[in-house]
Amino acid sequence: MAASTRRRRILSIAFPHLPTDRIARARWGRSWISDGRPEAPPLAVTDMVQNALRIAALEPGAEALGLNVGQTLADARAIRPDLDAVAMDAPADGALLAAVAGWCERYTPLTGLSAPDGLMLDVSGCAHLLGGEAGLLEDVTARLTAQGLNTRAALAGTPGAAWALARFGGPRIAASGEEAAALAPLPLAALRVAPPIAAGLARVGLRTVGCIADLPRAPLARRFGAGLLTRLDQALGRAEEAISPLRPAPDLAAERRFFDPISHQDDIARATALLAEALAPLLEARGLGARRLELRLFRVDGAVERLAVSAARPLRDPGRIAGLFRDRVAGLRQEIEAGFGFDLVKLAVLESERFGGVQGDMIAGGRAEDGFQALVDRLGARLGPERVRGFAGAETHIPERAFGTLPLGRLRPGTPATGPAAGQPVPPLTRPLWLLARPEPLEALAEVPDGPPLRFRWRRTGYEVARSEGPERIACEWWRDGRGAMTRDYFRVEAREGHRFWMFRHGLYARETVRPRWYMHGVFA
């Protein structure tokens, strides 16, 4: 396969004050940077490090007051007695970072985490939508600042170079192929190597990326490990480095931006219909139909609302797609929270399948199954796809486990069952019409060791057996029920009153148990 000639462009976003920004947003609102920080003591986040409570994060400008990351809380309080110290909450910081990553999908679906304080975006081919790479950088940083987040961002041809430039300075945009020149003056920590390796290199006078870029590789690998060369090659584009998206990229997507944000439900419905019409020719050109779609509503304040619908069969009709989302909105317990409005709406196809065109009937209209599938889709949109279920077989021979229910959207059409040919006799019924959810114990008199029942008592009623057929032996599933599970011998019996039952003896006499028990499992008629 020929290598792709597409130029790769990576945007790295660093949040150097993420813990304190999260606290400031909660206290003073998301616009605390734009509106100006209120008068309050300096803010710090603390964590237990080396058996001492130390400063783990500071708000911008705190260093000018004599405070430093890594300083003990006691020393910091000696400098600023009014220091506002808050305990580190790593899960909350991670949740905020994931939420911001979801918002960054407005630029590209290939958005991944660069934990613990950054994001990586593959923006290849996206910058022209915002007037070029400089415009893209300006838009990202301005919007994140408006959300109360301090950021540093850089664009380069590799994830390693973009990460280094965003955190250690240098040009904000490095052209592809010029990463070596941009990284040369940066410290070796910019290569994402462990601190002991960077310290060891510094002891021999190698302090910048440029110092090791052209050195013989074998001595470096022997003394400092192959990981150093791997990081160097990734940063300079000599080795590939993948970005793991937070969510799988959609098969297809259409979007619409609004200069004046929209907030009314009718406007959202019209935007959805327009996006569905835009997706239809794309699906048709690929011979596909959508099985699962998601509507993403990007709010001005940075929040993202997501609505998903599923289809029982592939579809690409814009009217039906728009109708599913109308039903989905109608089924919500509360209206969509629009805040200050949505400035971007995306409709993404998360799952698709081959869509074969079907010749319609000009006289009779649509087929009955089409109406059924439309009903399933509408119910799923209103109630949730997990609540509209159908029966499905399971890979087991234990009767009560041989079937279950699955959401109809997950069921795939199988081969239709075929009945006997015309004029052929109907085969005998080997399974009861009424299968009990759980086998019920009964009292039975039977011949030892493996004879059929002669009489039995079930639900306080006694029965005499007129005729019987069996046994049909079903082995236990020891891998599921354990080694104590026993074999079942099933019998079809007919009582003198004419009732027909399906029962089994649980356990082989003298081999698995000395006293087998009997159970009723179903009724034929």
Short mmCIF file of C-alpha atoms in Angstrom, two decimals:
data_model
loop_
_atom_site.label_atom_id
_atom_site.label_comp_id
_atom_site.label_asym_id
_atom_site.label_seq_id
_atom_site.Cartn_x
_atom_site.Cartn_y
_atom_site.Cartn_z
CA MET A 1 0.00 0.00 0.00
CA ALA A 2 1.37 3.39 -0.90
CA ALA A 3 2.19 5.72 1.96
CA SER A 4 -0.18 8.60 2.52
CA THR A 5 1.05 11.94 1.23
CA ARG A 6 -1.23 13.93 3.52
CA ARG A 7 0.72 16.32 5.70
CA ARG A 8 0.06 15.58 9.35
CA ARG A 9 -0.56 18.51 11.67
CA ILE A 10 -0.87 18.12 15.43
CA LEU A 11 -2.21 20.70 17.87
CA SER A 12 -1.08 20.30 21.48
CA ILE A 13 -2.94 22.19 24.21
CA ALA A 14 -1.43 22.42 27.69
CA PHE A 15 -3.30 23.55 30.80
CA PRO A 16 -0.50 24.55 33.19
CA HIS A 17 -2.92 25.65 35.93
CA LEU A 18 -5.69 23.08 35.47
CA PRO A 19 -6.29 22.29 39.20
CA THR A 20 -6.54 25.94 40.23
CA ASP A 21 -8.53 26.86 37.12
CA ARG A 22 -11.09 24.20 38.02
CA ILE A 23 -11.51 25.65 41.51
CA ALA A 24 -11.66 29.22 40.20
CA ARG A 25 -14.37 28.29 37.68
CA ALA A 26 -16.43 26.69 40.44
CA ARG A 27 -16.09 29.72 42.73
CA TRP A 28 -16.16 32.69 40.37
CA GLY A 29 -17.75 31.33 37.19
CA ARG A 30 -16.34 30.37 33.83
CA SER A 31 -15.73 33.99 32.85
CA TRP A 32 -13.43 34.70 35.79
CA ILE A 33 -10.46 35.38 33.49
CA SER A 34 -12.40 37.60 31.08
CA ASP A 35 -14.16 39.53 33.86
CA GLY A 36 -11.04 39.80 36.01
CA ARG A 37 -10.04 37.82 39.07
CA PRO A 38 -11.93 38.91 42.21
CA GLU A 39 -9.98 40.17 45.20
CA ALA A 40 -9.11 37.03 47.17
CA PRO A 41 -6.09 35.33 48.76
CA PRO A 42 -3.76 33.44 46.41
CA LEU A 43 -5.00 29.98 45.50
CA ALA A 44 -2.91 26.80 45.76
CA VAL A 45 -3.55 23.07 45.48
CA THR A 46 -1.71 20.76 47.87
CA ASP A 47 -0.81 17.08 47.81
CA MET A 48 1.10 14.68 50.06
CA VAL A 49 4.59 14.22 48.58
CA GLN A 50 7.47 12.52 50.43
CA ASN A 51 5.52 12.50 53.70
CA ALA A 52 4.95 16.24 53.58
CA LEU A 53 2.07 18.40 52.43
CA ARG A 54 3.44 20.32 49.47
CA ILE A 55 2.24 22.77 46.85
CA ALA A 56 1.18 20.79 43.74
CA ALA A 57 -0.31 23.64 41.68
CA LEU A 58 -0.51 27.42 41.84
CA GLU A 59 -2.67 29.97 40.10
CA PRO A 60 -1.00 32.32 37.58
CA GLY A 61 1.09 35.02 39.22
CA ALA A 62 1.57 33.19 42.51
CA GLU A 63 5.28 32.67 41.78
CA ALA A 64 5.76 36.43 41.94
CA LEU A 65 4.65 36.28 45.58
CA GLY A 66 7.49 33.89 46.47
CA LEU A 67 5.46 30.68 46.18
CA ASN A 68 6.68 27.67 44.21
CA VAL A 69 5.40 24.25 43.19
CA GLY A 70 7.03 21.63 45.43
CA GLN A 71 7.27 23.99 48.39
CA THR A 72 5.95 22.66 51.69
CA LEU A 73 2.67 24.14 52.83
CA ALA A 74 4.31 25.31 56.06
CA ASP A 75 6.95 27.30 54.15
CA ALA A 76 4.30 28.73 51.83
CA ARG A 77 2.15 29.81 54.78
CA ALA A 78 5.19 31.46 56.34
CA ILE A 79 5.42 33.65 53.22
CA ARG A 80 1.67 34.16 52.73
CA PRO A 81 -0.34 33.39 55.88
CA ASP A 82 -3.58 34.03 53.97
CA LEU A 83 -2.80 31.35 51.35
CA ASP A 84 -5.98 29.54 50.26
CA ALA A 85 -4.86 25.89 50.12
CA VAL A 86 -7.18 23.24 48.66
CA ALA A 87 -6.49 19.49 48.57
CA MET A 88 -5.68 17.92 45.21
CA ASP A 89 -8.63 16.22 43.49
CA ALA A 90 -7.14 14.28 40.57
CA PRO A 91 -10.45 12.62 39.50
CA ALA A 92 -12.14 16.02 39.24
CA ASP A 93 -9.23 17.38 37.20
CA GLY A 94 -9.43 14.35 34.91
CA ALA A 95 -13.18 14.80 34.45
CA LEU A 96 -12.67 18.45 33.49
CA LEU A 97 -9.94 17.51 31.02
CA ALA A 98 -12.21 14.88 29.44
CA ALA A 99 -15.05 17.41 29.18
CA VAL A 100 -12.76 19.91 27.44
CA ALA A 101 -11.62 17.13 25.10
CA GLY A 102 -15.25 16.51 24.16
CA TRP A 103 -15.69 20.21 23.44
CA CYS A 104 -12.55 20.18 21.25
CA GLU A 105 -14.32 17.75 18.92
CA ARG A 106 -15.76 20.89 17.35
CA TYR A 107 -12.38 21.14 15.58
CA THR A 108 -11.61 17.48 14.87
CA PRO A 109 -12.93 14.07 15.96
CA LEU A 110 -9.33 12.90 16.50
CA THR A 111 -8.97 14.38 19.97
CA GLY A 112 -6.99 12.51 22.60
CA LEU A 113 -5.86 13.06 26.17
CA SER A 114 -2.28 13.97 27.01
CA ALA A 115 -2.63 13.34 30.73
CA PRO A 116 -2.47 14.80 33.23
CA ASP A 117 -2.71 18.34 31.91
CA GLY A 118 -3.11 18.44 28.14
CA LEU A 119 -4.80 17.40 24.92
CA MET A 120 -3.61 16.29 21.49
CA LEU A 121 -5.66 17.12 18.39
CA ASP A 122 -4.96 15.83 14.90
CA VAL A 123 -6.07 18.87 12.89
CA SER A 124 -4.72 17.73 9.53
CA GLY A 125 -6.84 19.37 6.84
CA CYS A 126 -8.92 21.36 9.35
CA ALA A 127 -7.09 24.69 9.65
CA HIS A 128 -8.51 26.19 6.44
CA LEU A 129 -11.96 26.27 8.06
CA LEU A 130 -10.70 28.99 10.42
CA GLY A 131 -8.47 30.94 8.07
CA GLY A 132 -5.29 28.92 8.49
CA GLU A 133 -3.24 27.54 11.35
CA ALA A 134 -2.75 30.92 13.03
CA GLY A 135 -6.50 31.47 12.98
CA LEU A 136 -7.09 27.99 14.39
CA LEU A 137 -4.67 28.60 17.26
CA GLU A 138 -6.22 31.96 18.01
CA ASP A 139 -9.75 30.55 18.00
CA VAL A 140 -8.87 27.64 20.31
CA THR A 141 -7.00 29.70 22.87
CA ALA A 142 -9.55 32.54 22.87
CA ARG A 143 -12.49 30.20 23.41
CA LEU A 144 -10.75 28.24 26.17
CA THR A 145 -9.72 31.46 27.91
CA ALA A 146 -13.36 32.58 27.78
CA GLN A 147 -14.21 29.33 29.57
CA GLY A 148 -11.86 30.19 32.44
CA LEU A 149 -8.90 28.02 31.43
CA ASN A 150 -5.31 29.20 31.12
CA THR A 151 -3.77 27.54 28.07
CA ARG A 152 -0.63 27.18 26.04
CA ALA A 153 -0.95 25.76 22.53
CA ALA A 154 1.37 24.93 19.66
CA LEU A 155 1.13 23.33 16.22
CA ALA A 156 3.72 21.04 14.66
CA GLY A 157 4.06 18.05 12.39
CA THR A 158 4.51 15.53 15.23
CA PRO A 159 2.84 15.04 18.62
CA GLY A 160 6.21 15.17 20.38
CA ALA A 161 7.22 18.49 18.83
CA ALA A 162 3.81 20.07 19.47
CA TRP A 163 3.90 18.88 23.10
CA ALA A 164 7.36 20.37 23.63
CA LEU A 165 6.59 23.74 22.04
CA ALA A 166 3.35 24.11 24.03
CA ARG A 167 5.13 23.58 27.36
CA PHE A 168 8.68 24.89 26.90
CA GLY A 169 8.23 27.81 24.51
CA GLY A 170 9.54 28.43 21.05
CA PRO A 171 7.48 29.14 17.94
CA ARG A 172 3.77 28.48 18.32
CA ILE A 173 3.66 27.02 14.81
CA ALA A 174 6.43 24.79 13.46
CA ALA A 175 6.16 23.81 9.81
CA SER A 176 6.38 20.13 8.98
CA GLY A 177 10.02 19.16 8.52
CA GLU A 178 11.29 22.05 10.65
CA GLU A 179 10.80 20.39 14.03
CA ALA A 180 14.55 19.91 14.58
CA ALA A 181 15.28 23.63 14.33
CA ALA A 182 12.32 24.55 16.55
CA LEU A 183 13.26 22.05 19.28
CA ALA A 184 17.04 22.56 19.22
CA PRO A 185 17.20 25.25 21.97
CA LEU A 186 14.70 23.52 24.28
CA PRO A 187 15.77 21.56 27.37
CA LEU A 188 15.88 17.77 27.20
CA ALA A 189 12.78 17.53 29.40
CA ALA A 190 10.89 18.69 26.30
CA LEU A 191 11.45 15.20 24.85
CA ARG A 192 9.24 13.67 27.59
CA VAL A 193 12.13 11.68 29.04
CA ALA A 194 12.31 10.73 32.71
CA PRO A 195 13.95 13.35 34.99
CA PRO A 196 16.86 11.03 35.94
CA ILE A 197 17.77 10.65 32.25
CA ALA A 198 17.66 14.42 31.68
CA ALA A 199 19.78 14.95 34.80
CA GLY A 200 22.31 12.34 33.66
CA LEU A 201 22.66 14.02 30.27
CA ALA A 202 23.07 17.41 31.94
CA ARG A 203 25.96 16.08 34.03
CA VAL A 204 27.91 15.34 30.85
CA GLY A 205 27.11 18.75 29.38
CA LEU A 206 24.15 17.77 27.17
CA ARG A 207 21.35 20.12 28.17
CA THR A 208 19.31 20.83 25.03
CA VAL A 209 17.66 18.80 22.28
CA GLY A 210 20.11 20.20 19.76
CA CYS A 211 23.03 18.80 21.76
CA ILE A 212 21.96 15.20 21.16
CA ALA A 213 20.12 15.45 17.83
CA ASP A 214 23.17 14.56 15.74
CA LEU A 215 25.25 12.56 18.21
CA PRO A 216 26.11 8.89 17.49
CA ARG A 217 23.07 6.86 18.50
CA ALA A 218 24.68 3.66 19.77
CA PRO A 219 26.60 5.26 22.70
CA LEU A 220 23.50 7.23 23.73
CA ALA A 221 21.36 4.09 23.72
CA ARG A 222 23.92 2.09 25.71
CA ARG A 223 24.28 4.71 28.42
CA PHE A 224 20.82 6.26 28.64
CA GLY A 225 18.53 3.61 27.15
CA ALA A 226 16.68 3.17 23.88
CA GLY A 227 13.73 5.19 25.21
CA LEU A 228 15.72 8.40 24.78
CA LEU A 229 16.21 7.75 21.07
CA THR A 230 12.56 6.74 20.67
CA ARG A 231 11.38 10.05 22.12
CA LEU A 232 13.86 11.97 19.97
CA ASP A 233 12.74 10.18 16.80
CA GLN A 234 9.07 10.74 17.62
CA ALA A 235 9.60 14.46 18.17
CA LEU A 236 11.61 14.89 14.95
CA GLY A 237 9.26 12.81 12.82
CA ARG A 238 11.60 9.88 12.30
CA ALA A 239 9.21 7.49 14.08
CA GLU A 240 5.41 7.39 14.03
CA GLU A 241 3.43 8.27 17.14
CA ALA A 242 -0.29 7.65 17.20
CA ILE A 243 -2.98 9.68 18.95
CA SER A 244 -5.66 7.63 20.70
CA PRO A 245 -8.96 9.49 20.24
CA LEU A 246 -11.17 9.80 23.28
CA ARG A 247 -14.08 8.53 21.16
CA PRO A 248 -14.07 6.57 17.90
CA ALA A 249 -14.15 8.80 14.86
CA PRO A 250 -17.57 8.81 13.14
CA ASP A 251 -18.02 7.21 9.74
CA LEU A 252 -19.47 10.44 8.36
CA ALA A 253 -20.39 13.83 9.80
CA ALA A 254 -22.00 17.09 8.76
CA GLU A 255 -21.88 20.35 10.68
CA ARG A 256 -23.38 23.80 10.66
CA ARG A 257 -21.96 26.90 12.37
CA PHE A 258 -24.05 29.84 13.51
CA PHE A 259 -22.85 33.41 13.81
CA ASP A 260 -25.85 34.04 16.08
CA PRO A 261 -26.17 31.08 18.48
CA ILE A 262 -29.47 29.20 18.41
CA SER A 263 -31.37 28.04 21.47
CA HIS A 264 -35.01 27.31 20.55
CA GLN A 265 -36.10 23.72 19.98
CA ASP A 266 -37.57 24.61 16.57
CA ASP A 267 -34.24 26.04 15.43
CA ILE A 268 -32.45 22.89 16.58
CA ALA A 269 -34.98 20.74 14.71
CA ARG A 270 -34.49 22.75 11.50
CA ALA A 271 -30.71 22.52 11.82
CA THR A 272 -30.98 18.76 12.32
CA ALA A 273 -33.12 18.41 9.20
CA LEU A 274 -30.60 20.38 7.14
CA LEU A 275 -27.73 18.23 8.40
CA ALA A 276 -29.68 15.05 7.63
CA GLU A 277 -30.18 16.29 4.07
CA ALA A 278 -26.45 16.96 3.82
CA LEU A 279 -25.61 13.43 5.01
CA ALA A 280 -28.00 11.63 2.65
CA PRO A 281 -25.94 12.03 -0.57
CA LEU A 282 -22.74 11.10 1.29
CA LEU A 283 -24.33 7.87 2.52
CA GLU A 284 -25.79 7.13 -0.90
CA ALA A 285 -22.45 7.65 -2.64
CA ARG A 286 -20.91 5.01 -0.37
CA GLY A 287 -23.85 2.63 -0.52
CA LEU A 288 -24.35 2.92 3.24
CA GLY A 289 -27.20 3.43 5.65
CA ALA A 290 -26.93 4.81 9.18
CA ARG A 291 -27.60 2.52 12.14
CA ARG A 292 -26.61 4.88 14.95
CA LEU A 293 -26.38 8.66 14.83
CA GLU A 294 -25.43 11.34 17.33
CA LEU A 295 -26.38 15.00 17.37
CA ARG A 296 -23.75 17.15 19.08
CA LEU A 297 -24.74 20.62 20.22
CA PHE A 298 -21.80 22.84 21.17
CA ARG A 299 -22.72 25.60 23.58
CA VAL A 300 -21.06 28.99 23.61
CA ASP A 301 -19.91 28.48 27.21
CA GLY A 302 -18.06 25.25 26.37
CA ALA A 303 -20.61 22.62 27.37
CA VAL A 304 -21.65 19.96 24.86
CA GLU A 305 -25.09 18.35 24.65
CA ARG A 306 -25.29 14.95 22.93
CA LEU A 307 -28.36 13.13 21.65
CA ALA A 308 -28.08 9.65 20.12
CA VAL A 309 -30.62 7.60 18.19
CA SER A 310 -30.49 4.10 16.74
CA ALA A 311 -32.23 2.52 13.77
CA ALA A 312 -33.36 -1.10 13.58
CA ARG A 313 -32.34 -1.15 9.90
CA PRO A 314 -29.93 1.02 7.91
CA LEU A 315 -31.53 4.27 6.78
CA ARG A 316 -30.55 7.45 5.01
CA ASP A 317 -33.88 9.16 4.44
CA PRO A 318 -33.48 12.72 5.81
CA GLY A 319 -37.09 12.89 6.94
CA ARG A 320 -36.84 9.72 9.01
CA ILE A 321 -33.52 10.80 10.55
CA ALA A 322 -34.93 14.19 11.50
CA GLY A 323 -38.07 12.50 12.83
CA LEU A 324 -36.04 10.22 15.10
CA PHE A 325 -34.34 13.20 16.68
CA ARG A 326 -37.68 14.97 17.12
CA ASP A 327 -38.94 11.91 18.97
CA ARG A 328 -35.72 11.79 20.99
CA VAL A 329 -36.14 15.39 22.10
CA ALA A 330 -39.82 14.77 22.88
CA GLY A 331 -38.84 11.81 25.08
CA LEU A 332 -36.46 13.85 27.24
CA ARG A 333 -37.61 14.53 30.78
CA GLN A 334 -36.53 18.15 30.45
CA GLU A 335 -35.72 20.52 27.65
CA ILE A 336 -32.22 20.73 26.25
CA GLU A 337 -30.20 23.17 28.34
CA ALA A 338 -29.09 25.76 25.79
CA GLY A 339 -27.35 28.23 28.12
CA PHE A 340 -26.29 31.17 25.96
CA GLY A 341 -27.04 29.17 22.82
CA PHE A 342 -25.38 26.72 20.45
CA ASP A 343 -22.93 28.09 17.90
CA LEU A 344 -22.12 24.74 16.28
CA VAL A 345 -24.29 21.69 15.55
CA LYS A 346 -22.85 18.40 14.27
CA LEU A 347 -24.65 15.29 13.06
CA ALA A 348 -22.39 12.24 13.10
CA VAL A 349 -22.94 8.70 11.81
CA LEU A 350 -21.42 6.49 14.51
CA GLU A 351 -22.39 3.15 12.93
CA SER A 352 -23.32 2.33 9.36
CA GLU A 353 -24.05 -0.73 7.24
CA ARG A 354 -24.40 -1.60 3.60
CA PHE A 355 -27.73 -0.31 2.37
CA GLY A 356 -29.33 -2.19 -0.50
CA GLY A 357 -32.05 -0.38 -2.37
CA VAL A 358 -35.45 -2.12 -2.41
CA GLN A 359 -37.98 -1.71 -5.20
CA GLY A 360 -41.15 -0.24 -3.74
CA ASP A 361 -44.72 -1.19 -4.60
CA MET A 362 -46.37 1.66 -6.51
CA ILE A 363 -49.88 0.38 -5.70
CA ALA A 364 -49.75 -1.17 -2.26
CA GLY A 365 -47.36 1.38 -0.79
CA GLY A 366 -44.74 0.52 1.81
CA ARG A 367 -44.07 -2.96 3.07
CA ALA A 368 -45.38 -4.08 6.45
CA GLU A 369 -41.88 -4.65 7.83
CA ASP A 370 -40.95 -1.07 6.95
CA GLY A 371 -43.76 0.17 9.17
CA PHE A 372 -42.66 -2.13 11.96
CA GLN A 373 -39.05 -0.94 11.75
CA ALA A 374 -40.21 2.67 11.77
CA LEU A 375 -42.24 1.94 14.91
CA VAL A 376 -39.21 0.34 16.58
CA ASP A 377 -37.07 3.35 15.71
CA ARG A 378 -39.61 5.83 17.07
CA LEU A 379 -40.11 3.90 20.30
CA GLY A 380 -36.35 3.65 20.72
CA ALA A 381 -35.94 7.38 20.18
CA ARG A 382 -38.59 8.23 22.77
CA LEU A 383 -37.96 5.57 25.40
CA GLY A 384 -34.30 4.84 24.77
CA PRO A 385 -32.90 2.11 22.51
CA GLU A 386 -32.14 -0.18 25.48
CA ARG A 387 -35.83 -0.36 26.41
CA VAL A 388 -37.15 -1.65 23.08
CA ARG A 389 -36.13 -5.28 23.09
CA GLY A 390 -36.68 -8.46 21.15
CA PHE A 391 -35.99 -12.14 21.68
CA ALA A 392 -32.64 -13.53 20.61
CA GLY A 393 -31.09 -16.96 20.81
CA ALA A 394 -28.12 -17.72 23.03
CA GLU A 395 -25.25 -20.15 22.56
CA THR A 396 -26.32 -22.72 25.14
CA HIS A 397 -28.29 -25.95 25.22
CA ILE A 398 -29.80 -25.36 28.69
CA PRO A 399 -33.46 -24.60 27.81
CA GLU A 400 -34.06 -21.69 30.20
CA ARG A 401 -30.88 -20.03 28.95
CA ALA A 402 -31.39 -20.68 25.26
CA PHE A 403 -32.90 -17.27 24.62
CA GLY A 404 -32.88 -13.78 26.05
CA THR A 405 -33.75 -10.24 25.10
CA LEU A 406 -31.58 -7.71 23.33
CA PRO A 407 -32.26 -4.16 22.16
CA LEU A 408 -33.85 -4.48 18.74
CA GLY A 409 -31.31 -2.06 17.35
CA ARG A 410 -28.55 -4.62 17.99
CA LEU A 411 -30.36 -7.52 16.36
CA ARG A 412 -29.32 -8.29 12.83
CA PRO A 413 -31.80 -9.85 10.43
CA GLY A 414 -31.12 -13.56 10.14
CA THR A 415 -32.15 -16.24 7.69
CA PRO A 416 -35.92 -16.55 7.73
CA ALA A 417 -37.25 -19.79 9.13
CA THR A 418 -38.76 -22.13 6.57
CA GLY A 419 -41.72 -24.34 7.32
CA PRO A 420 -42.49 -27.74 5.81
CA ALA A 421 -43.11 -27.93 2.10
CA ALA A 422 -46.67 -28.03 0.86
CA GLY A 423 -48.23 -31.42 1.40
CA GLN A 424 -45.59 -32.53 3.90
CA PRO A 425 -46.57 -33.44 7.46
CA VAL A 426 -45.81 -30.97 10.24
CA PRO A 427 -42.97 -32.31 12.43
CA PRO A 428 -43.89 -33.14 16.04
CA LEU A 429 -43.47 -30.45 18.67
CA THR A 430 -40.41 -31.30 20.77
CA ARG A 431 -40.48 -28.26 23.04
CA PRO A 432 -43.44 -27.04 25.12
CA LEU A 433 -45.50 -24.02 24.15
CA TRP A 434 -45.24 -22.77 27.73
CA LEU A 435 -41.70 -22.92 29.10
CA LEU A 436 -41.46 -22.03 32.77
CA ALA A 437 -39.05 -19.23 33.56
CA ARG A 438 -37.47 -21.51 36.17
CA PRO A 439 -37.93 -25.26 36.58
CA GLU A 440 -40.30 -26.00 39.47
CA PRO A 441 -39.67 -28.96 41.83
CA LEU A 442 -42.21 -31.79 41.91
CA GLU A 443 -42.65 -35.16 43.60
CA ALA A 444 -42.40 -38.16 41.27
CA LEU A 445 -42.44 -41.95 41.45
CA ALA A 446 -40.17 -43.51 38.81
CA GLU A 447 -38.26 -46.68 38.07
CA VAL A 448 -34.63 -46.82 39.20
CA PRO A 449 -32.12 -46.03 37.77
CA ASP A 450 -33.34 -44.20 34.65
CA GLY A 451 -36.99 -45.05 34.09
CA PRO A 452 -39.72 -42.54 33.20
CA PRO A 453 -42.08 -41.18 35.86
CA LEU A 454 -45.13 -43.30 36.70
CA ARG A 455 -46.98 -40.70 38.72
CA PHE A 456 -46.11 -37.23 40.02
CA ARG A 457 -47.49 -34.35 42.06
CA TRP A 458 -47.06 -30.75 40.90
CA ARG A 459 -48.67 -27.61 42.32
CA ARG A 460 -50.70 -29.65 44.83
CA THR A 461 -52.25 -31.78 42.09
CA GLY A 462 -51.52 -35.45 41.49
CA TYR A 463 -51.23 -36.97 37.99
CA GLU A 464 -51.09 -40.52 36.66
CA VAL A 465 -48.83 -40.96 33.63
CA ALA A 466 -50.58 -42.61 30.68
CA ARG A 467 -47.62 -42.58 28.29
CA SER A 468 -44.14 -41.06 28.14
CA GLU A 469 -41.26 -40.51 25.74
CA GLY A 470 -37.60 -40.08 26.60
CA PRO A 471 -35.15 -39.54 28.01
CA GLU A 472 -33.55 -36.65 26.13
CA ARG A 473 -30.27 -36.14 27.92
CA ILE A 474 -28.83 -32.63 28.28
CA ALA A 475 -25.40 -32.37 29.86
CA CYS A 476 -24.58 -29.73 32.43
CA GLU A 477 -22.52 -26.61 31.73
CA TRP A 478 -19.79 -27.19 34.29
CA TRP A 479 -17.82 -24.15 33.11
CA ARG A 480 -20.74 -21.96 34.18
CA ASP A 481 -22.40 -23.87 37.04
CA GLY A 482 -19.30 -25.41 38.59
CA ARG A 483 -18.21 -28.99 39.02
CA GLY A 484 -21.24 -29.80 41.17
CA ALA A 485 -23.64 -29.37 38.24
CA MET A 486 -25.57 -32.45 37.15
CA THR A 487 -27.05 -33.95 33.98
CA ARG A 488 -30.72 -33.60 33.05
CA ASP A 489 -32.89 -36.38 31.58
CA TYR A 490 -35.99 -34.84 29.98
CA PHE A 491 -39.27 -36.73 29.42
CA ARG A 492 -42.39 -35.80 27.49
CA VAL A 493 -45.27 -37.29 29.46
CA GLU A 494 -49.03 -37.38 29.00
CA ALA A 495 -51.33 -37.64 32.01
CA ARG A 496 -54.55 -39.68 31.97
CA GLU A 497 -56.49 -36.39 31.91
CA GLY A 498 -54.85 -35.53 28.58
CA HIS A 499 -52.39 -32.87 29.81
CA ARG A 500 -48.90 -33.09 28.32
CA PHE A 501 -45.85 -31.99 30.30
CA TRP A 502 -42.11 -31.60 29.90
CA MET A 503 -40.14 -32.61 33.00
CA PHE A 504 -36.65 -33.79 33.84
CA ARG A 505 -34.76 -35.85 36.35
CA HIS A 506 -31.82 -33.87 37.73
CA GLY A 507 -28.76 -36.04 38.27
CA LEU A 508 -27.74 -39.52 37.11
CA TYR A 509 -28.56 -42.17 39.69
CA ALA A 510 -25.49 -43.63 41.47
CA ARG A 511 -23.11 -41.67 39.24
CA GLU A 512 -23.89 -38.07 40.15
CA THR A 513 -26.28 -38.47 43.08
CA VAL A 514 -28.01 -41.16 45.12
CA ARG A 515 -31.30 -39.28 45.14
CA PRO A 516 -32.16 -37.55 41.85
CA ARG A 517 -34.76 -34.81 42.03
CA TRP A 518 -37.54 -34.11 39.55
CA TYR A 519 -38.53 -30.76 38.04
CA MET A 520 -41.34 -29.48 35.83
CA HIS A 521 -40.09 -27.29 32.99
CA GLY A 522 -43.00 -26.76 30.61
CA VAL A 523 -46.50 -27.59 29.41
CA PHE A 524 -47.37 -28.60 25.84
CA ALA A 525 -51.12 -28.11 25.96
#
